[in-house]
Coordinates of C-alpha atoms and ligand atoms in Angstrom, one line a residue:
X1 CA -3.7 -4.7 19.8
X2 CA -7.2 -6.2 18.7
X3 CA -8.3 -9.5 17.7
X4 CA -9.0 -9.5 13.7
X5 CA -12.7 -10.0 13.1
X6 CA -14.8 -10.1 10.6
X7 CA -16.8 -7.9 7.9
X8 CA -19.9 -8.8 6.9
X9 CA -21.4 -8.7 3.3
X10 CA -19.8 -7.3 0.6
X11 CA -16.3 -7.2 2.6
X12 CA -16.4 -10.1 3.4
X13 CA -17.3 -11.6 0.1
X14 CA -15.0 -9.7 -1.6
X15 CA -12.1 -10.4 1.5
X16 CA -12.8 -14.2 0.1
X17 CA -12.7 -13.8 -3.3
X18 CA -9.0 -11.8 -3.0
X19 CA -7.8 -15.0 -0.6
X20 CA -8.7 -17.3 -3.4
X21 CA -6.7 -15.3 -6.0
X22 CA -3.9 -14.4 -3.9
X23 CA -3.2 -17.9 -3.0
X24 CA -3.4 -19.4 -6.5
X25 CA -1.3 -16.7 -7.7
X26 CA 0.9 -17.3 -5.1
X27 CA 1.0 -20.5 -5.8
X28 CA 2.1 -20.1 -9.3
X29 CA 4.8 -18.1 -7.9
X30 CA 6.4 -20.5 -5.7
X31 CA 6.2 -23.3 -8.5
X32 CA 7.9 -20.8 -11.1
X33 CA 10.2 -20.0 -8.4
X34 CA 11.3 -24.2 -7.5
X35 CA 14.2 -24.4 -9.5
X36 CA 16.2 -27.4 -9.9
X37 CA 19.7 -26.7 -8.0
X38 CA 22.5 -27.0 -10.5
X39 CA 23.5 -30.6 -8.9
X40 CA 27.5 -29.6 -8.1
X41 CA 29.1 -33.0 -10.3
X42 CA 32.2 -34.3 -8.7
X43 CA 34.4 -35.8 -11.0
X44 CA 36.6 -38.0 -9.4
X45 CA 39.6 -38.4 -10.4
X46 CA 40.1 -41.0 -12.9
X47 CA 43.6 -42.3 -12.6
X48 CA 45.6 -41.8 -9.8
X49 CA 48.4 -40.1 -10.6
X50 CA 51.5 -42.8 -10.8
X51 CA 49.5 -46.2 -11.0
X52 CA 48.0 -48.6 -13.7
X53 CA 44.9 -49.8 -13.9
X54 CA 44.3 -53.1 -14.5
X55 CA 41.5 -53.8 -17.5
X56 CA 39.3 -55.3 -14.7
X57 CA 39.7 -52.5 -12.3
X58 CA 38.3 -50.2 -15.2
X59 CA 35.2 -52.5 -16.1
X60 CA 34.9 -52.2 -12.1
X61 CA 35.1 -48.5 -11.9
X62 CA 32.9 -47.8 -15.4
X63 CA 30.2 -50.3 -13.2
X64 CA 30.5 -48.0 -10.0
X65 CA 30.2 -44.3 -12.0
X66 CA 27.3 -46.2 -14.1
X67 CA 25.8 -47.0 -10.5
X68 CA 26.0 -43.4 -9.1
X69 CA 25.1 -41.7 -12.1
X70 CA 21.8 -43.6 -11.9
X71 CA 21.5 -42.3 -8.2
X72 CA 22.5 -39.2 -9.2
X73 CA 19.6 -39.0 -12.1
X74 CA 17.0 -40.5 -9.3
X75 CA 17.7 -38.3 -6.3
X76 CA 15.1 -35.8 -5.7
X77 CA 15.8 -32.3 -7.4
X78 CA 17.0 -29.5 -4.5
X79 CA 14.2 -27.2 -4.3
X80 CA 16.0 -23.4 -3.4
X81 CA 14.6 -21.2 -0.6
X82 CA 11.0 -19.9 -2.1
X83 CA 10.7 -16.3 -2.6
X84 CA 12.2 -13.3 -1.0
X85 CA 10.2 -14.1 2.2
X86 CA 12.1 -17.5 3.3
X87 CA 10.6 -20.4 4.3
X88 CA 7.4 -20.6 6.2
X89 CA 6.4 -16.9 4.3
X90 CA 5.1 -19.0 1.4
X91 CA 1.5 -17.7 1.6
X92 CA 2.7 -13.7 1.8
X93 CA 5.3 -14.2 -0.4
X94 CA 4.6 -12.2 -3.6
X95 CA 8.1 -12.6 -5.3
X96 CA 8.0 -12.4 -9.1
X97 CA 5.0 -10.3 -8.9
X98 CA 7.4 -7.2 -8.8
X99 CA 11.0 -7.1 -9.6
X100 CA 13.4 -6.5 -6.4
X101 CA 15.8 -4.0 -7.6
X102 CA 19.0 -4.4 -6.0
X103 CA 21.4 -2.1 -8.5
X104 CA 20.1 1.3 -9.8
X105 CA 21.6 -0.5 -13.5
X106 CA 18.9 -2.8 -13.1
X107 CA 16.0 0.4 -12.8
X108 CA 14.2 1.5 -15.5
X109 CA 14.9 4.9 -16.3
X110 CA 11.6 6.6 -15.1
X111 CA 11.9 4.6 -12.2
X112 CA 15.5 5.4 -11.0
X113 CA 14.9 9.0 -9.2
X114 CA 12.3 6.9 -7.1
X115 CA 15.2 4.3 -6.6
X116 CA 17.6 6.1 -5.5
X117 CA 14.6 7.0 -2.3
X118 CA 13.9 3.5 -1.8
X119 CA 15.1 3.5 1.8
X120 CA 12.6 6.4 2.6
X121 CA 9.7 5.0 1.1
X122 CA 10.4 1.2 3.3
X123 CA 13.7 1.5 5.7
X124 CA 13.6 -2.4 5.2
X125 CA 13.5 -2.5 1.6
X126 CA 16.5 -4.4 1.4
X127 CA 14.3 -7.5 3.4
X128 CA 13.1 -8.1 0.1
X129 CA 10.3 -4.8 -0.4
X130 CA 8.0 -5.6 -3.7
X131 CA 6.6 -2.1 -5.5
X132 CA 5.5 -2.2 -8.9
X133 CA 5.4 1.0 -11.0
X134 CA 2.8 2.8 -9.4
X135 CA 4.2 1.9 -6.1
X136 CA 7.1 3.6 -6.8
X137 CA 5.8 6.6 -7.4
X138 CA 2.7 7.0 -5.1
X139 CA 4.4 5.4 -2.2
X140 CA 4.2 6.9 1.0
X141 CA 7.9 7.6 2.9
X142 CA 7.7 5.6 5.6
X143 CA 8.6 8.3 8.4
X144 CA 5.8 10.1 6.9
X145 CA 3.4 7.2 6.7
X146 CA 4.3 6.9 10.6
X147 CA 3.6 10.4 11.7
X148 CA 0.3 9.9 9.7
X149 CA -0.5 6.8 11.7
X150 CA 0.6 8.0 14.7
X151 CA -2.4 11.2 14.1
X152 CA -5.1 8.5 13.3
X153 CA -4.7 6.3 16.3
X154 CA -7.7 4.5 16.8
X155 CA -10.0 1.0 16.9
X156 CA -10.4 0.8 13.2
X157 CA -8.8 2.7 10.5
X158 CA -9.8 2.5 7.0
X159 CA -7.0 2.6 4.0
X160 CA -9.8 3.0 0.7
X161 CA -6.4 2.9 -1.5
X162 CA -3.7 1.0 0.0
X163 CA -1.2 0.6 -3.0
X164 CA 1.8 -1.2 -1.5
X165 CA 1.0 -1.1 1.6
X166 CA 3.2 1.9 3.3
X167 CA 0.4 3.4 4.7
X168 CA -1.5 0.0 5.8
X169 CA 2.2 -1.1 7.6
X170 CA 2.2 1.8 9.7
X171 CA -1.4 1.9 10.7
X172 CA -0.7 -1.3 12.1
X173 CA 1.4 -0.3 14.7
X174 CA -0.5 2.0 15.9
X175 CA -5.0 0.9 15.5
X176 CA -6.5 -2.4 16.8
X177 CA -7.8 -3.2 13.3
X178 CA -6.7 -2.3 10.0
X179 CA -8.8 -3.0 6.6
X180 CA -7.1 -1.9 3.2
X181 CA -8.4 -2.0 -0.2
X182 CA -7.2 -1.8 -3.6
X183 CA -8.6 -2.7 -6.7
X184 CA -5.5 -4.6 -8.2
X185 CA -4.5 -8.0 -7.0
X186 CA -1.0 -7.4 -7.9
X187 CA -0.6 -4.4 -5.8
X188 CA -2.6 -5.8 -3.2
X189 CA -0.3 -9.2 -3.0
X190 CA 2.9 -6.5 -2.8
X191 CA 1.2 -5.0 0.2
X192 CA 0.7 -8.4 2.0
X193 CA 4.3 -9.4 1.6
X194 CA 5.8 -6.3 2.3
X195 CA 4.2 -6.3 5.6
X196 CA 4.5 -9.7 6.0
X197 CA 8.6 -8.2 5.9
X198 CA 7.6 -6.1 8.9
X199 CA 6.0 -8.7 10.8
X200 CA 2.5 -7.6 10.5
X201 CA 0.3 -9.1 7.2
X202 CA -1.7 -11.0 9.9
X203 CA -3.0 -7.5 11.1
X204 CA -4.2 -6.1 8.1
X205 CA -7.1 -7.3 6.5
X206 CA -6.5 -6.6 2.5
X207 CA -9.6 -6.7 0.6
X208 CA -9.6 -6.4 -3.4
X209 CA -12.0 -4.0 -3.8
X210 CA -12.8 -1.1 -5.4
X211 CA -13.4 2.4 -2.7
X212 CA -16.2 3.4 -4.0
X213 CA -18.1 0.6 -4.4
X214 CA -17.0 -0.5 -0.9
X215 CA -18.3 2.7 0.4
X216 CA -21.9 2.3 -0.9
X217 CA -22.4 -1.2 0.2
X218 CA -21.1 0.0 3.9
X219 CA -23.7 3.2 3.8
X220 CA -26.6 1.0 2.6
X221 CA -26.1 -1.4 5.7
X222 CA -28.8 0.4 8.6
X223 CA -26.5 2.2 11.4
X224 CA -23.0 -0.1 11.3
X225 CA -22.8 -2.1 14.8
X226 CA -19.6 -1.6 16.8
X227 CA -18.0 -4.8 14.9
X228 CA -18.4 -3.0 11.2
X229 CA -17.6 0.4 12.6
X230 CA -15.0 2.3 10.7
X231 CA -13.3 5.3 13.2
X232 CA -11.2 6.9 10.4
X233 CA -10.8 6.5 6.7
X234 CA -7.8 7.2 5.3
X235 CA -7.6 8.7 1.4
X236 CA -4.6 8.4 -0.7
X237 CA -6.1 8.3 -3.8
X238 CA -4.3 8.8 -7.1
X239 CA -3.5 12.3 -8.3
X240 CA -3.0 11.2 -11.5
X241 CA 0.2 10.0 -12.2
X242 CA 4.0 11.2 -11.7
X243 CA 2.9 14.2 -14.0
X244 CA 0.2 15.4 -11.1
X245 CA 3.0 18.9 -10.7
X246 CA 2.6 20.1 -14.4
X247 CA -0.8 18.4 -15.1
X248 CA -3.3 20.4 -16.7
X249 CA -4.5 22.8 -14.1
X250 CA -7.8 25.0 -14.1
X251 CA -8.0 28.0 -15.5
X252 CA -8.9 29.5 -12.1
X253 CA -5.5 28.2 -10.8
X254 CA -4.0 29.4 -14.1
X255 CA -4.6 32.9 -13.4
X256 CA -4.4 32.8 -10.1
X257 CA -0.9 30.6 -10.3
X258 CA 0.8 31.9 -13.4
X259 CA 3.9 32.9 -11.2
X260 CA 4.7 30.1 -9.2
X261 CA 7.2 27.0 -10.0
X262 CA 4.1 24.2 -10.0
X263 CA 0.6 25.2 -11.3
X264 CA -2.4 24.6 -8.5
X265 CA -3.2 20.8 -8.4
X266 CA -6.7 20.9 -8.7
X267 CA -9.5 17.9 -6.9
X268 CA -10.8 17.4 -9.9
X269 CA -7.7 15.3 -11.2
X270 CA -8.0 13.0 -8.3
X271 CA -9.1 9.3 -9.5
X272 CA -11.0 7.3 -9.6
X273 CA -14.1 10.2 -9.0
X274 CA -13.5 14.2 -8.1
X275 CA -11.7 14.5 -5.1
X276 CA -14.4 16.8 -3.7
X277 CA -17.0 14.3 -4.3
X278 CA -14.5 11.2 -2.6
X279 CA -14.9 13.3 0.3
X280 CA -18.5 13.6 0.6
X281 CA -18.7 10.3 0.3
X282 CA -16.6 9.3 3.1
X283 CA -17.6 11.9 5.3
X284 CA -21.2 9.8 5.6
X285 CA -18.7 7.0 7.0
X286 CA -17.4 8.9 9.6
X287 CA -16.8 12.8 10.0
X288 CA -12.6 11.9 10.8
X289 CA -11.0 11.7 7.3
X290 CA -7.1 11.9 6.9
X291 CA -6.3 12.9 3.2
X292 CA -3.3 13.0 1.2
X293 CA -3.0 15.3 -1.3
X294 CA -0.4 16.7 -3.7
X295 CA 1.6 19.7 -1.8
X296 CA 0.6 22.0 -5.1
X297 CA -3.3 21.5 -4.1
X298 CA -5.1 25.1 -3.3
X299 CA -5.7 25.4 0.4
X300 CA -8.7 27.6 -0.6
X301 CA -10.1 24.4 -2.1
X302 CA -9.4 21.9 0.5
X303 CA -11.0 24.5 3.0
X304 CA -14.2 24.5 0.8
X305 CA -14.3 21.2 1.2
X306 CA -16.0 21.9 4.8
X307 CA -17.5 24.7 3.8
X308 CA -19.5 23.4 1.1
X309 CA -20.6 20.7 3.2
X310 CA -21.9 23.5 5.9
X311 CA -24.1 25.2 3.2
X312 CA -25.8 21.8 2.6
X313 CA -26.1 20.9 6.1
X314 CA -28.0 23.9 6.5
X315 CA -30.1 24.6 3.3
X316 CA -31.1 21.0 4.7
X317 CA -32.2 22.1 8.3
X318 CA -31.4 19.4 9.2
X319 CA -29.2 19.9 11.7
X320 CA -29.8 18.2 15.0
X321 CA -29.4 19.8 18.5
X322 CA -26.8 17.9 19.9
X323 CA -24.9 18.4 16.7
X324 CA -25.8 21.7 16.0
X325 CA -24.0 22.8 19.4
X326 CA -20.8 21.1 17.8
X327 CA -21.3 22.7 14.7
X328 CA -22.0 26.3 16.1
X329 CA -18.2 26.5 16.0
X330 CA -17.5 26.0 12.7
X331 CA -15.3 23.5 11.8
X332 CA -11.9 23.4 10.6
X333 CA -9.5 21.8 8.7
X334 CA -5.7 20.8 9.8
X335 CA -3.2 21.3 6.8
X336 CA -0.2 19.3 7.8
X337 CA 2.9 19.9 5.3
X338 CA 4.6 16.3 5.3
X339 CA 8.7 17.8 5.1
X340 CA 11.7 15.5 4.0
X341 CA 15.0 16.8 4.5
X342 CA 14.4 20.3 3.2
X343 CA 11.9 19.1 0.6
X344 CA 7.8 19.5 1.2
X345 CA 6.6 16.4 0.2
X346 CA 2.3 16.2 0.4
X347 CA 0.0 17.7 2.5
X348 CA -1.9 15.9 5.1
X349 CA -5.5 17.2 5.9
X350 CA -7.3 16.5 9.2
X351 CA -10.6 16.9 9.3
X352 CA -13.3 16.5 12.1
X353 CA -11.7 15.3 15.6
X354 CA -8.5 14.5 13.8
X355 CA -7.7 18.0 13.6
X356 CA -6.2 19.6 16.7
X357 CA -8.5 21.2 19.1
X358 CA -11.0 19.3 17.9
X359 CA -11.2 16.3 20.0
X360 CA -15.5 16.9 20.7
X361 CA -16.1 16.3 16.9
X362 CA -14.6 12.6 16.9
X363 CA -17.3 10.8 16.7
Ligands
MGP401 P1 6.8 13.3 -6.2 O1 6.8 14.7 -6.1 O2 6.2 12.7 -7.4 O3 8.3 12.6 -6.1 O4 6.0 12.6 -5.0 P2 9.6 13.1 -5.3 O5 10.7 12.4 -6.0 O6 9.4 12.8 -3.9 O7 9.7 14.6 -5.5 P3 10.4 15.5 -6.6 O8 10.2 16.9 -6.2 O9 11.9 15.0 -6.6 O10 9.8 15.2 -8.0 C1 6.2 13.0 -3.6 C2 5.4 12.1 -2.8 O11 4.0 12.2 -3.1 C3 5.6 10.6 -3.0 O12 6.7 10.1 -2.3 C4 4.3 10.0 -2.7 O13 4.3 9.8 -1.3 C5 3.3 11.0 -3.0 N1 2.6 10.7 -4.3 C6 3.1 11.0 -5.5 N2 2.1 10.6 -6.4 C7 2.3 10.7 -7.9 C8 1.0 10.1 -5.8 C9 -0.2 9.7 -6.1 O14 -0.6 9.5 -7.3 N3 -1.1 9.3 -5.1 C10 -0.7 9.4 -3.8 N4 -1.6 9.1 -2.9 N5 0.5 9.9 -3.4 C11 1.4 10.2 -4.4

């Protein structure tokens, strides 16, 4: 696996800015978290049972307990084991930031069905997994974040909305160089130390940052050298909440729809733009996009995704001859339905040469 280097620019400025909040509010969490052990008081014994105390020996013994109890108010307080993490974790460790749930009583309501999957989502949750509320609900399951990863092999991988890190965990085991970005430091701390739980924080580089913003400042650099080159960007945006199955659909999908269990999940609902416009923009990183969308999401409009970005390409003539060769076979998109058990869980979408069959297109 590769060396962690550097972004330039924004990244890096922004990479900098999220290491100074993380570690102050990491900081606050391990001094919230020193709490003064309950000192364990021994009370000796004060009579022995069957002998007499002379008035002497008592003065003695009241000097003695005087003496220790003054010891006892001096010695240092016992400082417990920081965090969730252990010792020598202290910088990951993002305990307090999220509460560990270890007893569905303890679970919010809305948050129990979610619970109740908590092995799926991070098979070592019980290591000490953070997720706040919209970790619970948008996280990816973790066999399904490593067949993912496993599809997007390659030098650098980008994770525009990392959340609590499922995703970002699993594309480092399997790319030289992940870089994952969220716009909340909370969440982004949660991500850190849950892959600080599977041993690999120091291979991600989490930047507080917001996708699209990200994106522009990447596009306005002149042609990225191989250092700043992004291979594949991965989008799990959000859909829009929990409620994304009986959201308000189109009236297209209405019609359409009107006869199945969910209602079409349209693009449009995606956050924090369209979702057709999230994939132009990515697309002018690279042409290998892996996105996540809700398994009620029209194939018809993920396939006009490509499409639509044909008709410009041409109405631009602007298609070079290399390229154009490529493009003479049109390309495609690979739906991949992410299964658990007997339930469908999201679709996957390939596009460009991380679709099968077509390896020419990867760029
Ligand atoms: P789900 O259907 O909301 O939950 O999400 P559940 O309990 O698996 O299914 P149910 O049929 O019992 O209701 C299924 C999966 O979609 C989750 O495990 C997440 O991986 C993913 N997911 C859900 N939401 C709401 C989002 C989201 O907003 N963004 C992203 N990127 N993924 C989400």
């Amino acid at each position: 696996m590769g060396k962690r280097k550097n972004l330039g620019g924004l990244a890096r400025f922004v990479q900098n800015a999220f290491q100074a909040e993380a570690s102050s509010s990491s900081e606050l969490v391990q001094a919230e978290s020193v709490v003064t052990a309950v000192e364990e008081v021994v009370t000796a014994s004060q009579s022995a049972a069957g002998t007499t105390r002379t008035s002497s020996q008592i003065e003695e013994e009241n000097v003695e307990q005087e003496l220790m109890s003054e010891s006892t108010r001096r010695r240092p307080a016992k400082k417990r084991k920081i965090g969730l993490l252990g010792p020598g974790y202290e910088k990951y460790d993002a305990t307090g930031l999220a509460p560990h749930y270890t007893n569905i009583k303890q679970v919010p309501e809305k948050l129990k069905k979610y619970f109740s999957q908590r092995n799926r989502y991070f098979s070592l949750y019980s290591e000490g997994c953070l997720l706040d509320e919209e970790g619970w609900y948008s996280v990816t399951p973790e066999l399904i974040a490593d067949r993912i990863a496993d599809r997007c092999r390659c030098g650098t991988v980008l994770d525009a909305f990392c959340g609590v890190g499922g995703n970002a965990i699993a594309f480092a085991k399997t790319c030289e160089r992940v870089i994952a970005l969220d716009t909340s430091p909370v969440r982004l701390a949660l991500a850190r130390h849950n892959a600080a739980i599977y041993g690999v924080s120091d291979r991600i580089e989490f930047i507080l940052a917001d996708y699209i913003s990200f994106a522009k400042s990447y596009l306005s650099h002149p042609t990225p050298n191989q250092q700043r080159r992004i291979d594949v960007v991965f989008l799990s945006p959000p859909w829009g909440g929990p409620e994304y199955l009986s959201g308000v659909p189109s009236e297209a999908a209405i019609e359409k729809d009107s006869n199945s269990e969910h209602p079409e999940y349209n693009l449009s609902s995606i956050k924090p733009i369209h979702g057709a416009e999230l994939f132009r923009l990515s697309r002018r990183i690279t042409t290998n996009i892996a996105y996540f969308l809700p398994r009620n999401t029209s194939v018809q409009e993920i396939s006009d995704l490509i499409t639509e970005e044909r008709v410009r390409e041409s109405d631009a003539k602007d298609e070079q001859e290399g390229k154009g060769k490529a493009k003479d076979v049109p390309e495609r998109v690979e739906v991949e339905e992410e299964w658990m058990g007997s339930k469908l869980k999201a679709l996957t979408c390939y596009f460009g040469g991380l679709a099968a069959g077509q390896e020419h297109l990867y760029e």
